[in-house]
Coordinates of C-alpha atoms in Angstrom, one line a residue:
M18 CA -58.6 -86.5 73.0
K19 CA -58.3 -89.7 74.4
I20 CA -56.4 -90.7 71.3
N21 CA -54.8 -94.1 72.4
I22 CA -57.8 -95.6 74.8
N23 CA -60.5 -93.6 75.7
N24 CA -63.7 -94.1 77.7
K25 CA -66.0 -92.7 75.2
L26 CA -69.5 -92.4 73.5
F27 CA -71.0 -95.3 72.0
I28 CA -73.8 -94.4 69.2
T29 CA -75.9 -96.2 66.7
I30 CA -77.6 -95.4 63.2
F31 CA -81.4 -96.6 62.6
T32 CA -81.3 -96.9 59.0
L33 CA -77.6 -98.6 58.0
L34 CA -77.6 -100.6 61.3
F35 CA -80.7 -102.4 61.7
G36 CA -81.9 -102.0 57.7
T37 CA -84.7 -100.0 55.8
G38 CA -87.7 -99.8 57.9
S39 CA -86.6 -101.0 61.3
T40 CA -87.5 -98.6 64.4
V41 CA -84.9 -97.5 67.0
H42 CA -85.9 -96.9 70.8
A43 CA -83.5 -95.5 73.1
Q44 CA -83.8 -95.3 76.6
S45 CA -81.0 -93.5 78.9
D46 CA -79.8 -93.4 82.5
D47 CA -76.8 -91.9 84.5
N48 CA -74.2 -93.4 82.6
E49 CA -75.5 -95.1 79.5
I50 CA -78.2 -95.3 76.8
T51 CA -79.5 -98.4 75.5
V52 CA -80.7 -98.9 72.0
T53 CA -83.4 -101.4 71.1
D54 CA -84.2 -102.5 67.4
E55 CA -87.8 -104.1 66.7
D56 CA -86.2 -107.4 67.0
G57 CA -85.6 -106.7 70.6
K58 CA -81.8 -106.7 70.2
T59 CA -80.1 -104.0 72.8
E60 CA -76.9 -102.2 72.9
Q61 CA -75.3 -100.3 75.6
I62 CA -74.2 -96.6 74.8
D63 CA -71.9 -95.3 77.2
I64 CA -72.2 -91.8 78.3
P65 CA -68.8 -89.6 78.1
E66 CA -67.1 -88.6 81.1
A67 CA -67.6 -84.9 80.5
M68 CA -71.3 -85.5 80.3
N69 CA -71.0 -87.1 83.9
L70 CA -69.1 -84.0 85.3
G71 CA -71.2 -82.0 87.9
V72 CA -71.5 -78.4 87.3
D73 CA -70.7 -77.9 90.8
S74 CA -67.4 -79.1 90.4
L75 CA -67.0 -77.0 87.2
L76 CA -68.1 -74.0 89.2
Q77 CA -65.2 -74.3 91.5
L78 CA -62.6 -73.0 89.2
Y79 CA -61.3 -69.8 89.8
Y80 CA -62.4 -68.1 86.9
S81 CA -66.2 -69.7 87.4
Q82 CA -66.1 -68.2 91.0
N83 CA -64.7 -64.6 89.7
Y84 CA -66.1 -64.1 86.1
L85 CA -69.0 -66.1 85.7
Q86 CA -72.4 -65.7 87.8
P87 CA -76.5 -66.6 86.8
D88 CA -78.2 -64.2 84.7
V89 CA -80.8 -63.1 87.2
D90 CA -82.4 -61.2 84.2
C91 CA -83.2 -64.2 82.2
N92 CA -87.0 -64.6 82.0
Y93 CA -86.9 -68.1 80.6
R94 CA -89.1 -70.5 82.2
D95 CA -87.1 -73.5 83.3
V96 CA -89.2 -75.8 81.0
N97 CA -87.4 -77.8 78.1
P98 CA -89.8 -77.8 75.2
E99 CA -90.4 -80.9 73.3
Y100 CA -90.5 -80.7 69.6
P101 CA -91.0 -83.0 66.5
K102 CA -88.0 -84.6 64.8
E103 CA -88.9 -82.7 61.8
V104 CA -88.0 -79.6 63.9
Y105 CA -84.5 -81.2 64.9
I106 CA -83.6 -82.1 61.6
E107 CA -84.5 -78.6 60.1
R108 CA -82.4 -76.8 62.5
L109 CA -79.4 -79.0 62.2
G110 CA -79.7 -78.4 58.4
R111 CA -79.5 -75.0 59.1
M112 CA -76.5 -74.4 60.8
P113 CA -73.6 -72.9 58.8
N114 CA -71.3 -75.8 58.7
V115 CA -69.1 -77.6 56.2
M116 CA -69.2 -80.8 58.6
E117 CA -72.0 -83.5 57.8
M118 CA -74.6 -82.8 60.9
P119 CA -77.5 -85.5 60.3
Y120 CA -80.2 -86.7 62.1
N121 CA -81.0 -90.1 64.1
D122 CA -82.4 -91.4 67.0
I123 CA -79.2 -91.4 69.1
V124 CA -78.6 -87.7 67.8
Q125 CA -82.3 -87.0 69.2
K126 CA -81.0 -88.8 73.0
F127 CA -77.8 -86.8 73.1
I128 CA -79.7 -83.8 72.4
D129 CA -82.1 -84.5 74.8
R130 CA -79.6 -84.9 77.7
Y131 CA -77.6 -81.8 76.8
T132 CA -80.9 -79.6 76.9
G133 CA -82.9 -81.8 79.9
R134 CA -81.0 -82.8 82.7
L135 CA -77.5 -81.1 81.8
R136 CA -79.0 -77.6 81.3
R137 CA -77.1 -76.3 83.9
S138 CA -73.8 -78.0 82.3
V139 CA -74.9 -76.1 79.0
S140 CA -75.6 -72.8 80.6
Y141 CA -72.0 -73.1 82.3
M142 CA -70.2 -74.0 79.1
L143 CA -71.9 -70.9 77.0
G144 CA -70.7 -68.5 79.7
A145 CA -67.3 -70.1 79.9
S146 CA -67.2 -70.4 76.2
N147 CA -66.4 -66.4 76.2
F148 CA -62.9 -67.4 77.5
Y149 CA -62.3 -70.2 75.2
M150 CA -64.1 -70.0 71.8
P151 CA -61.9 -67.2 70.7
I152 CA -58.7 -69.2 71.2
F153 CA -59.9 -72.2 69.8
E154 CA -61.4 -70.4 66.6
E155 CA -58.2 -68.8 66.2
A156 CA -56.3 -72.1 66.0
L157 CA -58.6 -73.5 64.0
E158 CA -58.6 -70.6 61.3
A159 CA -54.6 -70.6 61.4
Y160 CA -54.6 -74.2 59.9
G161 CA -58.3 -73.4 57.4
L162 CA -60.6 -76.0 59.5
P163 CA -64.1 -75.7 60.0
L164 CA -64.7 -73.4 63.2
E165 CA -67.4 -76.2 64.5
L166 CA -64.6 -78.1 65.5
K167 CA -64.6 -75.6 68.6
Y168 CA -66.9 -77.9 70.2
L169 CA -65.0 -80.9 70.5
P170 CA -63.8 -79.8 74.0
V171 CA -67.4 -79.6 74.9
I172 CA -67.6 -83.3 74.9
E173 CA -63.8 -84.0 75.9
S174 CA -63.6 -82.2 79.1
A175 CA -67.1 -79.7 79.5
L176 CA -64.8 -76.7 79.0
N177 CA -62.7 -77.4 82.2
P178 CA -59.0 -77.1 81.3
K179 CA -58.2 -79.0 84.3
A180 CA -60.2 -82.2 83.5
T181 CA -58.0 -85.5 83.8
S182 CA -59.6 -88.8 82.3
H183 CA -59.5 -92.1 84.3
V184 CA -57.0 -92.8 81.6
G185 CA -54.9 -90.1 82.0
A186 CA -55.9 -87.7 78.9
A187 CA -55.8 -84.2 80.3
G188 CA -56.8 -80.6 79.3
L189 CA -59.3 -78.8 77.3
W190 CA -58.7 -81.2 74.3
Q191 CA -57.6 -84.0 76.3
F192 CA -54.6 -85.4 75.0
M193 CA -52.5 -88.6 75.6
V194 CA -49.2 -88.0 76.8
A195 CA -47.7 -90.1 73.9
T196 CA -50.0 -87.9 71.2
G197 CA -49.1 -84.3 73.1
K198 CA -45.5 -85.0 72.7
Q199 CA -46.0 -85.9 69.3
Y200 CA -47.2 -82.6 68.6
G201 CA -44.9 -80.7 70.3
L202 CA -46.3 -80.2 73.9
E203 CA -44.0 -80.6 76.8
I204 CA -44.7 -83.0 79.3
N205 CA -43.0 -83.9 82.3
S206 CA -42.9 -83.2 86.3
L207 CA -43.2 -79.6 86.4
V208 CA -44.9 -79.1 83.0
D209 CA -47.7 -80.2 81.4
E210 CA -48.6 -78.3 78.2
R211 CA -51.8 -80.1 77.7
R212 CA -53.6 -77.9 80.1
D213 CA -51.9 -74.5 78.4
P214 CA -55.2 -73.4 76.5
I215 CA -53.3 -71.7 73.6
K216 CA -50.8 -74.4 72.8
S217 CA -53.1 -77.3 73.3
S218 CA -55.1 -75.9 70.5
Y219 CA -53.1 -75.5 67.9
A220 CA -51.7 -78.8 68.6
A221 CA -55.2 -80.1 68.4
A222 CA -55.8 -78.2 65.1
R223 CA -52.7 -79.5 63.8
F224 CA -53.5 -83.1 64.6
L225 CA -57.0 -82.5 63.0
K226 CA -55.5 -81.3 59.7
D227 CA -53.5 -84.2 59.7
L228 CA -56.1 -86.6 60.1
Y229 CA -58.1 -85.1 57.4
K230 CA -55.2 -85.5 54.9
I231 CA -55.6 -89.1 55.5
Y232 CA -59.2 -89.6 55.5
G233 CA -61.0 -86.8 53.6
D234 CA -63.9 -86.9 55.6
W235 CA -64.8 -85.3 58.9
S236 CA -66.8 -87.9 60.5
L237 CA -63.9 -90.1 60.2
V238 CA -61.4 -87.6 61.3
I239 CA -63.5 -87.2 64.5
A240 CA -63.8 -90.8 65.2
A241 CA -60.1 -91.1 64.5
Y242 CA -59.8 -88.4 66.9
N243 CA -61.4 -90.3 69.9
C244 CA -60.0 -93.7 68.8
G245 CA -56.7 -93.2 67.0
P246 CA -56.2 -93.9 63.3
E247 CA -55.2 -97.3 63.5
N248 CA -58.7 -98.3 65.0
V249 CA -60.3 -96.5 62.2
R250 CA -58.1 -98.1 59.5
K251 CA -58.7 -101.5 60.7
A252 CA -62.7 -100.7 60.7
I253 CA -62.3 -99.4 57.0
Q254 CA -60.4 -102.3 56.2
R255 CA -63.0 -105.0 58.0
S256 CA -66.0 -103.1 56.3
G257 CA -64.5 -103.9 52.7
G258 CA -63.2 -100.5 52.4
K259 CA -65.8 -98.5 53.0
A260 CA -64.5 -94.8 54.0
D261 CA -67.7 -93.9 55.6
Y262 CA -68.4 -93.4 59.3
W263 CA -71.9 -94.5 58.9
S264 CA -71.0 -98.0 57.1
I265 CA -68.2 -98.7 59.4
Y266 CA -70.0 -98.0 63.0
S267 CA -70.2 -101.9 63.6
Y268 CA -66.2 -102.3 63.1
L269 CA -65.1 -99.5 65.4
P270 CA -64.2 -99.8 68.9
R271 CA -67.4 -99.7 71.4
E272 CA -66.2 -96.4 72.9
T273 CA -66.0 -94.7 69.6
R274 CA -69.4 -95.6 68.1
G275 CA -70.9 -92.3 69.7
Y276 CA -68.4 -89.9 69.1
V277 CA -70.2 -88.2 66.3
P278 CA -73.3 -87.9 67.2
A279 CA -72.4 -86.9 70.5
F280 CA -70.5 -83.9 68.6
I281 CA -73.5 -83.1 66.9
A282 CA -75.6 -82.9 69.8
A283 CA -72.9 -80.5 71.3
N284 CA -72.9 -78.2 68.2
Y285 CA -76.8 -78.1 68.3
A286 CA -77.3 -77.3 72.1
M287 CA -74.3 -74.6 72.3
N288 CA -76.5 -72.9 69.0
Y289 CA -80.3 -73.7 69.9
Y290 CA -80.1 -73.1 73.7
C291 CA -82.3 -70.4 73.6
E292 CA -85.1 -72.7 72.0
H293 CA -84.6 -74.7 75.0
N294 CA -84.9 -71.9 77.6
I295 CA -81.6 -72.2 78.6
C296 CA -79.9 -69.0 80.3
P297 CA -76.0 -68.7 79.7
M298 CA -74.4 -67.6 82.7
R299 CA -73.2 -64.1 82.7
T300 CA -69.7 -63.5 81.9
K301 CA -67.1 -60.9 83.1
L302 CA -64.1 -61.4 81.0
P303 CA -61.0 -61.1 83.4
A304 CA -58.3 -58.2 82.8
K305 CA -55.8 -58.0 79.8
T306 CA -52.8 -60.2 80.5
D307 CA -49.5 -60.3 79.0
T308 CA -46.6 -62.6 79.3
V309 CA -42.8 -62.1 80.6
V310 CA -40.1 -64.5 80.2
V311 CA -38.5 -66.3 83.2
N312 CA -34.8 -67.4 83.1
R313 CA -34.4 -68.8 86.6
D314 CA -36.8 -71.3 88.5
V315 CA -39.7 -69.1 90.2
H316 CA -42.3 -70.7 92.7
L317 CA -45.7 -69.3 91.9
Q318 CA -46.1 -68.3 95.4
Q319 CA -43.1 -65.8 95.3
I320 CA -44.7 -64.0 92.6
S321 CA -47.9 -63.7 94.8
D322 CA -46.4 -62.9 97.8
V323 CA -43.9 -60.3 96.3
C324 CA -46.7 -58.8 93.3
G325 CA -50.0 -59.0 95.4
I326 CA -51.8 -61.2 93.0
E327 CA -53.9 -64.0 94.3
L328 CA -52.2 -67.5 93.8
E329 CA -55.6 -69.4 92.4
E330 CA -55.3 -66.1 89.6
L331 CA -51.8 -67.1 88.7
R332 CA -52.8 -71.3 88.2
T333 CA -55.5 -70.0 86.1
L334 CA -53.4 -68.3 83.7
N335 CA -50.7 -70.7 84.1
P336 CA -52.0 -74.1 84.1
Q337 CA -49.2 -75.7 82.7
Y338 CA -47.2 -75.6 85.5
R339 CA -48.5 -78.4 87.3
R340 CA -46.6 -78.0 90.8
D341 CA -46.2 -74.3 90.9
I342 CA -42.9 -73.9 89.8
V343 CA -41.9 -72.2 86.3
N344 CA -39.0 -74.0 85.4
G345 CA -37.0 -71.4 83.9
G346 CA -33.9 -72.8 85.1
T347 CA -34.0 -75.2 82.8
K348 CA -34.9 -73.3 79.6
P349 CA -36.6 -69.9 79.2
S350 CA -40.3 -70.4 80.2
V351 CA -43.1 -68.2 79.8
L352 CA -45.0 -66.8 82.5
R353 CA -48.7 -65.3 81.8
L354 CA -49.5 -62.5 84.2
P355 CA -52.5 -59.6 84.5
A356 CA -51.1 -56.7 82.4
T357 CA -51.3 -54.4 85.5
V358 CA -49.0 -56.6 87.1
V359 CA -46.2 -57.0 84.3
N360 CA -44.1 -54.0 85.5
T361 CA -44.2 -54.8 89.4
F362 CA -42.6 -58.2 88.2
I363 CA -39.9 -56.7 86.1
Q364 CA -39.2 -54.1 88.8
N365 CA -39.2 -56.4 91.9
E366 CA -37.5 -59.5 89.7
D367 CA -34.5 -60.2 92.3
S368 CA -37.0 -59.8 95.3
I369 CA -39.5 -62.2 93.8
Y370 CA -36.5 -64.7 93.2
N371 CA -35.1 -64.3 96.7
H372 CA -38.4 -64.1 98.7
H373 CA -38.2 -67.5 100.9
A374 CA -36.4 -69.5 98.1
D375 CA -35.1 -71.9 100.5
R376 CA -38.5 -72.6 101.5
F377 CA -40.3 -72.9 98.1
L378 CA -37.7 -74.1 95.7
T379 CA -36.1 -76.8 98.0
R380 CA -34.5 -78.9 95.2
R381 CA -30.8 -78.5 96.7
S382 CA -27.9 -78.4 93.6
I383 CA -25.0 -79.3 95.5
V384 CA -25.0 -81.1 99.1
E385 CA -22.5 -82.1 101.8
V386 CA -21.4 -85.3 102.8
Q387 CA -21.7 -85.7 106.7
D388 CA -19.1 -87.5 107.8
N389 CA -20.3 -89.2 111.1
S390 CA -17.3 -92.1 111.4
N391 CA -16.1 -90.5 114.8
Q392 CA -19.9 -91.8 116.3
Y393 CA -19.6 -94.7 114.9
S394 CA -18.7 -98.0 116.6
G395 CA -18.9 -101.6 115.6
Y396 CA -16.5 -104.5 115.1
N397 CA -13.5 -104.5 113.2
R398 CA -12.8 -108.0 110.6
R399 CA -11.2 -109.7 113.9
G400 CA -14.5 -109.3 115.6
T401 CA -13.1 -106.7 118.5
S402 CA -15.2 -103.8 119.4
Y403 CA -14.3 -100.6 118.4
S404 CA -15.1 -96.9 118.3
G405 CA -14.3 -93.8 116.4
S406 CA -10.5 -92.8 117.9
K407 CA -9.5 -89.4 119.6
K408 CA -7.3 -88.6 116.7
T409 CA -10.1 -88.6 114.3
Y410 CA -12.3 -86.7 116.7
K411 CA -10.2 -84.1 116.7
K412 CA -9.4 -83.8 112.8
S413 CA -13.2 -84.0 112.6
R414 CA -13.4 -80.9 114.7
R415 CA -10.6 -79.2 113.1
S416 CA -11.8 -79.6 109.4
K417 CA -15.7 -78.4 110.9
G418 CA -14.2 -75.2 112.4
K419 CA -12.2 -74.6 109.4
S420 CA -15.2 -74.7 107.4
R421 CA -16.9 -71.8 109.5
R422 CA -14.0 -69.5 108.8
A423 CA -15.2 -66.5 107.2
K424 CA -15.3 -65.8 103.3
S425 CA -15.2 -62.7 101.6
V426 CA -14.9 -61.8 97.8
T427 CA -14.2 -58.6 95.9
I428 CA -17.5 -56.6 94.4
K429 CA -16.6 -56.5 90.5
P430 CA -18.1 -53.8 88.4
G431 CA -21.7 -54.6 87.4
Q432 CA -22.4 -57.0 90.2
S433 CA -25.6 -57.2 91.9
L434 CA -26.1 -58.7 95.4
S435 CA -28.4 -61.3 93.5
E436 CA -25.7 -62.3 91.5
I437 CA -22.9 -62.7 93.9
A438 CA -25.5 -64.6 96.2
R439 CA -26.2 -67.3 93.3
K440 CA -22.6 -67.8 92.6
N441 CA -21.9 -68.4 96.4
H442 CA -24.8 -70.5 96.8
T443 CA -26.6 -68.2 99.3
T444 CA -29.2 -65.7 99.5
V445 CA -29.6 -61.6 99.4
K446 CA -30.7 -61.6 102.8
K447 CA -28.2 -63.6 104.4
L448 CA -25.7 -61.3 102.5
Q449 CA -27.4 -58.3 103.8
Q450 CA -27.3 -59.9 107.4
L451 CA -23.7 -60.2 107.2
N452 CA -22.4 -57.0 105.9
G453 CA -25.2 -54.9 107.8
I454 CA -26.7 -53.8 104.1
K455 CA -30.3 -52.3 104.4
G456 CA -30.7 -51.7 100.7
S457 CA -29.1 -53.4 97.5
N458 CA -26.6 -50.9 96.6
I459 CA -22.9 -52.3 97.1
R460 CA -19.5 -50.5 95.2
A461 CA -17.5 -52.0 93.3
G462 CA -13.9 -52.9 94.6
K463 CA -15.3 -53.3 98.1
K464 CA -15.0 -56.7 99.9
L465 CA -18.1 -58.5 100.6
R466 CA -18.2 -61.2 103.3
V467 CA -20.2 -64.2 102.0
K468 CA -19.8 -66.6 104.9

């Protein structure tokens, strides 16, 4: 959802735009469709970024490699049949939709694109839809919205949760930063909830519901989803107050004029793929997952090493953590894990937090200023050369020696090694080495060396 500015599709309509009885012809290349009316007037309609995303890059995603594979039992011939336009009109009319799905020449061109040169992408998206469509449907149902809106991410991101547009829109629903924050998504240097399939889907549903309250027309809602409500308001005003997508088409931003027909074409392709000999990729759904709440910063690699789970799987389950750090130290944060790993995580929590913490969590909370004045030489105000005095040097050595003196604490009832390590800015491993402790058992009342 590129709500502020976005490179999207452009569309035209042959009856309203060129007058009764005129004919529209469309040609296409890799990046645009050229529409020509009977008077020779042309218009270029850009192809959306998601339709230019190569299927090879989509198949590099972790879940694609592990849970999707070609269906070798599919016996369809790899040929895209041609049908008369009446067949497309009839099929669009048969879909059980609340939203209007009319036919025109531009819709046909996008249908041809999906069922022709993008056949492999449609095959991939049909397989990936097993992961994402239940999430989309649940969010849309929660807000009482038409379920056909679940195909918006098809034209937004090609069902790639890691998709980022050239203007910075991100995630399956392609939220811009400002709109994502407006709808409750956390976005900062460590977290980007636009990439969280569940949270972003509920945010998108709320936004779509708010837009419908404004327009009461789903075609206008989809247009506003692409270019923002303000641009749709201006288009309605310039058209003389006509609150109809097809009537305000020529007043919409160029990148928005094709958004509705592209949405119609995506609905068609995802419903009538069999009629075009497209084989969905075979899906093996991943294992069940569960969540734990983390109250300390932890790196996904620490979890991977201790719990024996692949790092890429953790990234796939937790795409919102943009630098592999779950920032539980800022606020309680949710971590999604395979259900079989949850108990392992809970039982080894201290070990996970302390596993190479100095390597994975390098942000320091306390630093000491190094006093190198005894090594400095220069000039005083009178221009006389000088260097650090012997007295200063000795004082520095005494201070340094003092800082190396051993420091001990008395173990309080109920304290653990991890708690003592945290309070004294050290690690459990260092405490074990200093005190000759092999396990984690300690006794209250005993002295424990911490430095």
